[in-house]
Coordinates of C-alpha atoms in Angstrom, one line a residue:
Chain A
X915 CA 87.8 19.5 -65.0
X916 CA 89.2 21.2 -61.9
X917 CA 90.3 19.2 -59.0
X918 CA 89.5 20.8 -55.6
X919 CA 91.0 19.5 -52.4
X920 CA 88.4 18.7 -49.8
X921 CA 90.4 20.4 -47.1
X922 CA 90.1 23.7 -49.0
X923 CA 86.3 23.6 -48.9
X924 CA 86.2 22.6 -45.2
X925 CA 88.6 25.3 -44.2
X926 CA 86.9 28.0 -46.1
X927 CA 83.5 27.2 -44.7
X928 CA 85.0 27.1 -41.3
X929 CA 86.5 30.6 -41.7
X930 CA 83.2 31.8 -43.2
X931 CA 81.4 30.8 -39.9
X932 CA 83.8 33.2 -37.9
X933 CA 83.6 35.9 -40.5
X934 CA 79.8 36.3 -40.6
X935 CA 79.4 35.9 -36.8
X936 CA 82.0 38.5 -35.9
X937 CA 81.4 41.0 -38.7
X938 CA 78.0 42.6 -39.3
X939 CA 77.1 43.0 -42.9
X940 CA 78.3 46.5 -44.0
X941 CA 75.0 47.3 -45.7
X942 CA 73.2 46.7 -42.4
X943 CA 75.6 48.7 -40.3
X944 CA 75.3 51.6 -42.7
X945 CA 71.4 51.5 -42.7
X946 CA 71.5 51.4 -38.8
X947 CA 73.8 54.4 -38.6
X948 CA 71.6 56.3 -41.0
X949 CA 68.6 55.9 -38.7
X950 CA 70.3 57.3 -35.6
X951 CA 68.8 60.7 -35.1
X952 CA 70.6 61.8 -31.9
X953 CA 67.3 62.8 -30.4
X954 CA 67.6 60.9 -27.1
X955 CA 64.8 58.4 -28.0
X956 CA 64.7 54.7 -27.0
X957 CA 65.0 54.1 -30.8
X958 CA 68.4 55.9 -30.7
X959 CA 69.5 54.0 -27.6
X960 CA 68.9 50.6 -29.3
X961 CA 70.4 51.6 -32.7
X962 CA 73.5 53.0 -31.0
X963 CA 73.8 49.7 -29.1
X964 CA 73.6 47.8 -32.3
X965 CA 76.4 49.9 -33.9
X966 CA 78.6 49.7 -30.8
X967 CA 77.9 45.9 -30.6
X968 CA 79.1 45.5 -34.2
X969 CA 82.3 47.3 -33.3
X970 CA 83.0 45.2 -30.1
X971 CA 82.2 42.0 -32.0
X972 CA 84.5 42.9 -34.9
X973 CA 87.4 44.1 -32.8
X974 CA 87.3 41.4 -30.1
X975 CA 86.0 38.5 -32.3
X976 CA 83.0 37.9 -30.1
X977 CA 79.8 36.7 -31.8
X978 CA 77.5 39.6 -32.6
X979 CA 74.5 37.7 -31.1
X980 CA 74.5 34.6 -28.9
X981 CA 72.0 33.1 -31.3
X982 CA 74.6 32.2 -33.9
X983 CA 71.7 30.5 -35.7
X984 CA 70.9 27.8 -38.2
X985 CA 73.4 27.8 -40.9
X986 CA 71.9 28.2 -44.4
X987 CA 74.2 27.5 -47.3
X988 CA 73.2 28.6 -50.8
X989 CA 75.6 26.9 -53.2
X990 CA 76.3 27.4 -56.9
X991 CA 78.3 24.3 -57.8
X992 CA 80.1 24.3 -61.1
X993 CA 79.7 21.1 -63.2
X994 CA 83.4 21.0 -64.1
X995 CA 84.5 20.2 -60.6
X996 CA 86.0 17.0 -59.2
X997 CA 86.5 16.7 -55.4
X998 CA 89.5 14.9 -54.0
X999 CA 88.9 11.5 -52.6
X1000 CA 85.5 11.3 -54.4
X1001 CA 84.2 13.5 -51.5
X1002 CA 80.6 14.3 -51.0
X1003 CA 80.1 18.1 -51.1
X1004 CA 77.3 18.0 -48.6
X1005 CA 79.5 16.2 -46.0
X1006 CA 82.3 18.7 -46.6
X1007 CA 80.0 21.7 -46.1
X1008 CA 78.6 20.2 -42.8
X1009 CA 82.2 19.4 -41.7
X1010 CA 83.2 23.0 -42.2
X1011 CA 80.2 24.3 -40.3
X1012 CA 80.8 21.8 -37.4
X1013 CA 84.5 22.7 -37.2
X1014 CA 83.8 26.5 -37.5
X1015 CA 81.2 26.5 -34.7
X1016 CA 83.4 24.5 -32.4
X1017 CA 86.7 26.4 -33.1
X1018 CA 85.3 29.9 -32.8
X1019 CA 83.1 29.3 -29.7
X1020 CA 79.9 29.8 -31.5
X1021 CA 76.6 28.5 -30.0
X1022 CA 75.3 25.2 -31.1
X1023 CA 71.5 25.7 -31.5
X1024 CA 70.3 22.6 -33.3
X1025 CA 68.3 19.9 -31.6
X1026 CA 68.1 16.5 -33.3
X1027 CA 64.4 15.8 -32.6
X1028 CA 61.7 18.5 -32.4
X1029 CA 60.1 16.8 -29.4
X1030 CA 63.1 15.2 -27.6
X1031 CA 65.1 18.4 -28.0
X1032 CA 68.5 17.0 -27.4
X1033 CA 71.2 19.3 -28.8
X1034 CA 73.3 17.8 -31.6
X1035 CA 76.3 19.7 -30.0
X1036 CA 77.7 20.5 -33.4
X1037 CA 75.2 23.0 -35.0
X1038 CA 74.8 20.7 -37.9
X1039 CA 73.0 19.7 -40.1
X1040 CA 73.1 23.0 -42.0
X1041 CA 70.4 23.7 -44.5
X1042 CA 72.1 23.3 -47.9
X1043 CA 70.5 24.5 -51.1
X1044 CA 72.4 23.4 -54.1
X1045 CA 72.2 24.8 -57.7
X1046 CA 74.3 23.2 -60.4
X1047 CA 75.8 25.8 -62.8
X1048 CA 78.3 26.0 -65.6
X1049 CA 82.0 26.4 -64.9
X1050 CA 84.6 25.1 -62.4
X1051 CA 83.9 27.3 -59.4
X1052 CA 81.9 26.9 -56.2
X1053 CA 80.0 29.9 -54.9
X1054 CA 78.9 29.6 -51.3
X1055 CA 76.6 32.1 -49.6
X1056 CA 76.3 31.6 -45.9
X1057 CA 73.4 33.0 -43.9
X1058 CA 73.2 32.2 -40.2
X1059 CA 69.7 32.8 -39.1
X1060 CA 68.5 33.2 -35.5
X1061 CA 65.5 31.5 -34.1
X1062 CA 63.6 34.6 -32.9
X1063 CA 63.2 36.1 -36.3
X1064 CA 62.6 32.8 -38.0
X1065 CA 59.7 32.3 -35.5
X1066 CA 58.1 35.5 -36.7
X1067 CA 58.0 34.3 -40.3
X1068 CA 54.8 33.1 -42.0
X1069 CA 53.4 31.4 -45.1
X1070 CA 49.9 31.7 -46.6
X1071 CA 48.2 30.2 -49.6
X1072 CA 46.2 33.2 -51.0
X1073 CA 43.8 33.2 -53.9
X1074 CA 44.7 34.9 -57.2
X1075 CA 41.8 37.3 -56.6
X1076 CA 43.4 38.7 -53.5
X1077 CA 46.3 40.0 -55.6
X1078 CA 48.9 42.5 -54.4
X1079 CA 46.6 43.9 -51.8
X1080 CA 46.1 40.5 -50.3
X1081 CA 49.9 39.8 -50.2
X1082 CA 50.5 43.3 -48.8
X1083 CA 48.0 42.8 -46.0
X1084 CA 49.5 39.3 -45.2
X1085 CA 53.0 40.8 -44.9
X1086 CA 52.0 43.7 -42.8
X1087 CA 49.9 41.5 -40.5
X1088 CA 52.9 39.2 -40.0
X1089 CA 55.1 42.1 -39.0
X1090 CA 52.3 43.6 -36.8
X1091 CA 51.8 40.3 -34.9
X1092 CA 55.3 39.2 -34.3
X1093 CA 57.7 41.8 -35.6
X1094 CA 58.4 43.3 -32.2
X1095 CA 59.8 39.9 -31.0
X1096 CA 62.1 39.4 -34.0
X1097 CA 64.7 42.1 -33.0
X1098 CA 63.7 45.0 -35.2
X1099 CA 64.8 46.9 -37.3
X1100 CA 64.1 44.1 -39.6
X1101 CA 64.9 43.0 -43.1
X1102 CA 61.9 41.5 -44.8
X1103 CA 62.1 38.8 -47.5
X1104 CA 58.9 38.1 -49.4
X1105 CA 58.4 35.2 -51.7
X1106 CA 55.4 35.2 -54.0
X1107 CA 54.3 32.5 -56.4
X1108 CA 55.8 29.0 -56.8
X1109 CA 54.1 26.5 -54.5
X1110 CA 53.8 25.6 -50.9
X1111 CA 57.3 24.1 -50.7
X1112 CA 59.2 26.6 -52.7
X1113 CA 57.7 29.9 -51.6
X1114 CA 59.4 29.8 -48.2
X1115 CA 62.8 29.3 -49.9
X1116 CA 62.1 32.1 -52.3
X1117 CA 61.4 34.4 -49.4
X1118 CA 64.6 33.3 -47.7
X1119 CA 66.7 33.8 -50.8
X1120 CA 65.2 37.4 -51.1
X1121 CA 67.0 38.2 -47.8
X1122 CA 70.4 37.8 -49.6
X1123 CA 70.0 41.1 -51.4
X1124 CA 72.0 44.0 -50.1
X1125 CA 70.1 46.9 -48.4
X1126 CA 70.0 49.8 -50.8
X1127 CA 69.9 47.5 -53.9
X1128 CA 66.9 47.9 -56.3
X1129 CA 64.7 45.2 -57.6
X1130 CA 65.5 44.7 -61.2
X1131 CA 61.8 44.8 -62.1
X1132 CA 60.5 48.4 -61.6
X1133 CA 57.0 47.2 -60.6
X1134 CA 58.5 45.2 -57.8
X1135 CA 60.8 48.0 -56.8
X1136 CA 57.7 50.2 -56.3
X1137 CA 56.0 47.4 -54.3
X1138 CA 59.0 47.0 -52.1
X1139 CA 59.0 50.8 -51.3
X1140 CA 55.3 50.8 -50.7
X1141 CA 55.6 47.9 -48.2
X1142 CA 58.6 49.4 -46.4
X1143 CA 56.7 52.7 -46.0
X1144 CA 53.6 50.9 -44.6
X1145 CA 55.7 48.8 -42.2
X1146 CA 57.6 51.8 -40.9
X1147 CA 54.3 53.5 -40.1
X1148 CA 53.3 50.7 -37.7
X1149 CA 55.3 52.5 -34.9
X1150 CA 57.0 49.2 -33.7
X1151 CA 60.5 50.7 -33.8
X1152 CA 63.9 49.2 -32.8
X1153 CA 63.3 46.3 -30.4
X1154 CA 59.6 47.1 -30.4
X1155 CA 60.2 50.1 -28.2
X1156 CA 58.5 52.5 -30.6
X1157 CA 59.7 54.7 -33.5
X1158 CA 59.8 54.9 -37.2
X1159 CA 62.6 52.5 -37.8
X1160 CA 60.9 49.1 -37.9
X1161 CA 62.3 47.7 -41.1
X1162 CA 65.5 48.6 -43.0
X1163 CA 64.4 46.9 -46.2
X1164 CA 61.8 44.8 -48.0
X1165 CA 62.8 42.5 -50.8
X1166 CA 60.2 40.8 -53.0
X1167 CA 61.0 37.8 -55.2
X1168 CA 58.2 36.6 -57.6
X1169 CA 58.0 33.1 -59.2
X1170 CA 55.7 31.6 -61.8
X1171 CA 52.7 29.7 -60.2
X1172 CA 49.6 27.6 -60.8
X1173 CA 46.5 29.3 -62.2
X1174 CA 44.6 28.5 -58.9
X1175 CA 47.3 29.7 -56.5
X1176 CA 48.9 32.8 -55.0
X1177 CA 51.4 31.4 -52.4
X1178 CA 53.1 34.0 -50.3
X1179 CA 55.8 33.7 -47.6
X1180 CA 57.5 36.3 -45.4
X1181 CA 60.8 35.5 -44.0
X1182 CA 61.8 37.9 -41.3
X1183 CA 65.4 38.7 -40.6
X1184 CA 66.6 40.5 -37.4
X1185 CA 69.0 43.4 -37.6
X1186 CA 71.9 41.0 -36.9
X1187 CA 72.2 39.8 -40.4
X1188 CA 75.1 37.4 -40.8
X1189 CA 75.6 36.8 -44.5
X1190 CA 78.5 36.6 -46.8
X1191 CA 79.5 35.0 -50.2
X1192 CA 82.8 33.4 -51.1
X1193 CA 84.0 31.8 -54.3
X1194 CA 86.3 28.8 -54.4
Chain B
X1399 CA 69.9 56.5 -16.7
X1400 CA 70.2 55.3 -13.1
X1401 CA 73.0 52.9 -11.9
X1402 CA 71.5 50.6 -9.3
X1403 CA 72.2 47.2 -7.6
X1404 CA 69.6 44.5 -7.4
X1405 CA 68.9 45.0 -3.7
X1406 CA 68.1 48.7 -4.1
X1407 CA 66.0 48.0 -7.2
X1408 CA 63.9 45.6 -5.2
X1409 CA 63.5 48.1 -2.3
X1410 CA 62.5 50.9 -4.7
X1411 CA 60.7 48.9 -7.3
X1412 CA 57.7 51.3 -7.3
X1413 CA 59.9 54.2 -8.5
X1414 CA 60.8 52.5 -11.8
X1415 CA 58.3 53.3 -14.5
X1416 CA 57.9 51.8 -18.0
X1417 CA 60.4 53.5 -20.3
X1418 CA 63.0 54.2 -17.6
X1419 CA 66.6 53.2 -18.3
X1420 CA 68.9 51.7 -15.7
X1421 CA 72.2 49.9 -15.4
X1422 CA 71.9 46.9 -13.1
X1423 CA 74.6 45.4 -10.9
X1424 CA 74.3 42.0 -9.1
X1425 CA 73.7 38.3 -9.4
X1426 CA 71.3 37.0 -12.0
X1427 CA 70.4 33.6 -13.3
X1428 CA 70.0 32.5 -17.0
X1429 CA 67.1 30.3 -17.8
X1430 CA 65.4 29.8 -21.1
X1431 CA 62.9 27.3 -22.6
X1432 CA 64.1 23.9 -21.4
X1433 CA 65.4 25.2 -18.1
X1434 CA 62.0 26.8 -17.4
X1435 CA 60.3 23.5 -18.2
X1436 CA 62.6 21.6 -15.8
X1437 CA 62.3 24.1 -13.0
X1438 CA 58.5 23.9 -13.3
X1439 CA 58.7 20.2 -13.1
X1440 CA 60.9 20.3 -10.0
X1441 CA 58.5 22.8 -8.4
X1442 CA 55.7 20.4 -9.1
X1443 CA 57.6 17.5 -7.6
X1444 CA 58.7 19.6 -4.7
X1445 CA 62.3 18.8 -5.4
X1446 CA 65.4 21.0 -4.8
X1447 CA 65.7 23.9 -7.3
X1448 CA 69.0 25.0 -9.0
X1449 CA 68.7 28.4 -7.3
X1450 CA 66.5 30.1 -4.7
X1451 CA 63.6 31.7 -6.6
X1452 CA 62.9 34.2 -3.8
X1453 CA 63.8 37.7 -5.0
X1454 CA 65.7 36.2 -7.9
X1455 CA 66.5 37.8 -11.2
X1456 CA 65.9 35.6 -14.2
X1457 CA 67.6 36.4 -17.5
X1458 CA 66.2 34.7 -20.6
X1459 CA 69.5 33.9 -22.3
X1460 CA 71.5 31.1 -23.8
X1461 CA 75.0 32.3 -24.1
X1462 CA 77.7 31.3 -26.6
X1463 CA 80.5 29.0 -25.3
X1464 CA 83.3 30.9 -23.7
X1465 CA 86.8 30.9 -25.2
X1466 CA 89.6 30.3 -22.6
X1467 CA 90.5 34.0 -22.4
X1468 CA 86.9 35.1 -21.5
X1469 CA 84.4 35.1 -18.7
X1470 CA 81.5 34.3 -21.1
X1471 CA 80.7 34.3 -24.8
X1472 CA 78.1 36.5 -26.5
X1473 CA 75.1 36.6 -24.2
X1474 CA 72.2 38.8 -25.3
X1475 CA 68.5 38.2 -24.4
X1476 CA 66.2 35.8 -26.2
X1477 CA 62.5 36.3 -26.9
X1478 CA 60.6 36.4 -23.6
X1479 CA 57.2 35.4 -24.8
X1480 CA 58.2 31.7 -25.2
X1481 CA 58.6 31.7 -21.4
X1482 CA 55.2 33.2 -20.8
X1483 CA 53.5 29.9 -19.9
X1484 CA 56.0 29.3 -17.1
X1485 CA 56.4 32.9 -15.8
X1486 CA 53.3 33.2 -13.5
X1487 CA 54.6 30.1 -11.6
X1488 CA 58.1 31.6 -11.4
X1489 CA 56.8 34.9 -10.1
X1490 CA 54.4 33.2 -7.6
X1491 CA 57.5 31.4 -6.2
X1492 CA 59.3 34.6 -5.6
X1493 CA 61.1 35.7 -8.8
X1494 CA 61.0 39.5 -8.9
X1495 CA 63.0 40.7 -11.9
X1496 CA 62.7 39.3 -15.4
X1497 CA 65.1 40.3 -18.2
X1498 CA 64.5 39.4 -21.8
X1499 CA 63.1 41.1 -25.0
X1500 CA 59.8 41.6 -26.6
X1501 CA 56.2 41.8 -25.2
X1502 CA 54.5 39.4 -22.7
X1503 CA 51.1 37.7 -22.5
X1504 CA 48.1 39.1 -20.6
X1505 CA 48.7 36.4 -17.9
X1506 CA 52.3 37.6 -17.3
X1507 CA 51.1 41.2 -17.0
X1508 CA 48.6 40.1 -14.3
X1509 CA 51.2 38.1 -12.5
X1510 CA 53.8 41.0 -12.6
X1511 CA 51.2 43.3 -11.1
X1512 CA 50.1 40.8 -8.5
X1513 CA 53.6 39.9 -7.4
X1514 CA 55.0 43.5 -7.7
X1515 CA 57.7 42.3 -10.0
X1516 CA 59.3 44.1 -12.9
X1517 CA 60.2 43.2 -16.5
X1518 CA 63.3 44.7 -18.1
X1519 CA 64.6 44.5 -21.7
X1520 CA 68.1 44.2 -22.9
X1521 CA 69.0 45.1 -26.5
X1522 CA 68.5 41.9 -28.5
X1523 CA 71.4 41.2 -30.9
X1524 CA 73.8 43.1 -28.7
X1525 CA 75.3 39.9 -27.1
X1526 CA 78.9 41.0 -27.7
X1527 CA 78.4 44.2 -25.9
X1528 CA 76.5 42.6 -23.0
X1529 CA 79.2 40.0 -22.5
X1530 CA 81.5 42.9 -21.4
X1531 CA 79.1 43.6 -18.5
X1532 CA 79.4 40.0 -17.1
X1533 CA 82.2 39.8 -14.5
X1534 CA 81.6 36.3 -13.3
X1535 CA 79.9 33.3 -14.8
X1536 CA 79.3 29.8 -13.4
X1537 CA 77.3 26.9 -14.8
X1538 CA 75.1 25.7 -11.9
X1539 CA 72.5 23.3 -13.4
X1540 CA 71.3 21.3 -16.4
X1541 CA 74.7 21.1 -18.1
X1542 CA 73.3 18.5 -20.6
X1543 CA 71.1 21.3 -22.1
X1544 CA 74.2 22.9 -23.6
X1545 CA 73.4 26.6 -24.2
X1546 CA 70.1 26.2 -22.3
X1547 CA 71.9 25.3 -19.0
X1548 CA 71.4 27.6 -16.0
X1549 CA 74.3 30.0 -15.4
X1550 CA 74.8 32.2 -12.4
X1551 CA 76.1 35.5 -13.6
X1552 CA 77.5 38.5 -11.7
X1553 CA 76.8 41.6 -13.9
X1554 CA 78.0 45.2 -13.5
X1555 CA 76.1 48.0 -15.1
X1556 CA 74.0 45.9 -17.4
X1557 CA 72.0 48.4 -19.5
X1558 CA 68.3 47.8 -19.4
X1559 CA 65.0 49.4 -20.2
X1560 CA 61.9 49.0 -18.0
X1561 CA 59.3 47.4 -20.3
X1562 CA 56.6 46.4 -17.7
X1563 CA 56.7 48.1 -14.4
X1564 CA 55.3 46.7 -11.1
X1565 CA 52.0 48.5 -11.8
X1566 CA 51.5 46.7 -15.1
X1567 CA 52.2 49.7 -17.3
X1568 CA 54.3 49.0 -20.4
X1569 CA 56.6 50.9 -22.7
X1570 CA 54.6 49.8 -25.8
X1571 CA 51.4 51.6 -24.9
X1572 CA 53.4 54.6 -23.8
X1573 CA 54.4 55.1 -27.4

């Protein structure tokens, strides 16, 4: 068994809050730069702003976007770990987020009740997804997700007969309807299979792949490319102002499902993707 | 790209067409979901408003808290369409310039045309960059709302794109 001091977890989560909010994922920045054509279009204006914004945020330690988001933590927790003072891992993770958002002047965007809408003032609770794995390490992936792109996301229970064409149509319609409001260029996570509760999480986890990475299943890799091409033909463009660069990537994650069902979810991510993984 | 102050933009509002770029200087007010809800309620109750709506510029924004060495934290635009239900009332009361991101409802288009107002977009997700254009910031109302409070900002050369002009033409159809 490995003893981990609770303060180490709190401190590392705290630092991760600053790291992701000040530093745009390298894969996103690279993809944005690749799409700048120097043709004087509004598409170029927006993409150049995004690249310059990333530089300002990194150099001056200002949040990339004022919507510093809901914090999602995807945790792989080794079974051979003991925490100091019999601490509860969920509390430590929330403590780290709370401290990080306060210390680094990040916006607190969580309201305690959906109707009362009083701000918790701490940006917690975070969404914590825990997997127990072999070993004595904790892997933490943090994804801070803004409200605008989350609002453009969708879930649908399709029938098996609708197949890939049905899923494709559903994803394209979701982007067509609300993509312009979600700060394109977008990264699109698609979950297929599982059930009503799990498919949304599958779509969210799909967002964690790096842009440029290939799906390990060749059939899905082709489907990802097909969807990306179709989406970029919609003409929405950066910030919805027109152009060919509506999405930077589509990631599809399939799961086994019931004989009667074909659940599908699309989780839309804005260009300001704030994600990083650490191992403790 | 035209550099212009608010007074001159208001005087020459008809010259600005969907798709034009400008850099705006002057005093603007942040207001998003809950602030709009409260302002609408105050209007209904005929109570004093946090700022004069006549010729006002409303910026849909909920900034990050400021660190002691800064004027303001990251402060980019939020999605405008969530404010659509409140916007005709704001425009009827005198608001002339709206700043946000994304498209608007048919009712907002109508109201912009009727009131000869203008809707401008800032680059979403460029909050760090935009914070450098803010030269003064003061919290003036609804402090309890946290990031949704109303701030009075003085901006210099705030880069914007005309999305809906005062004739109701928009940049989306132009493409």
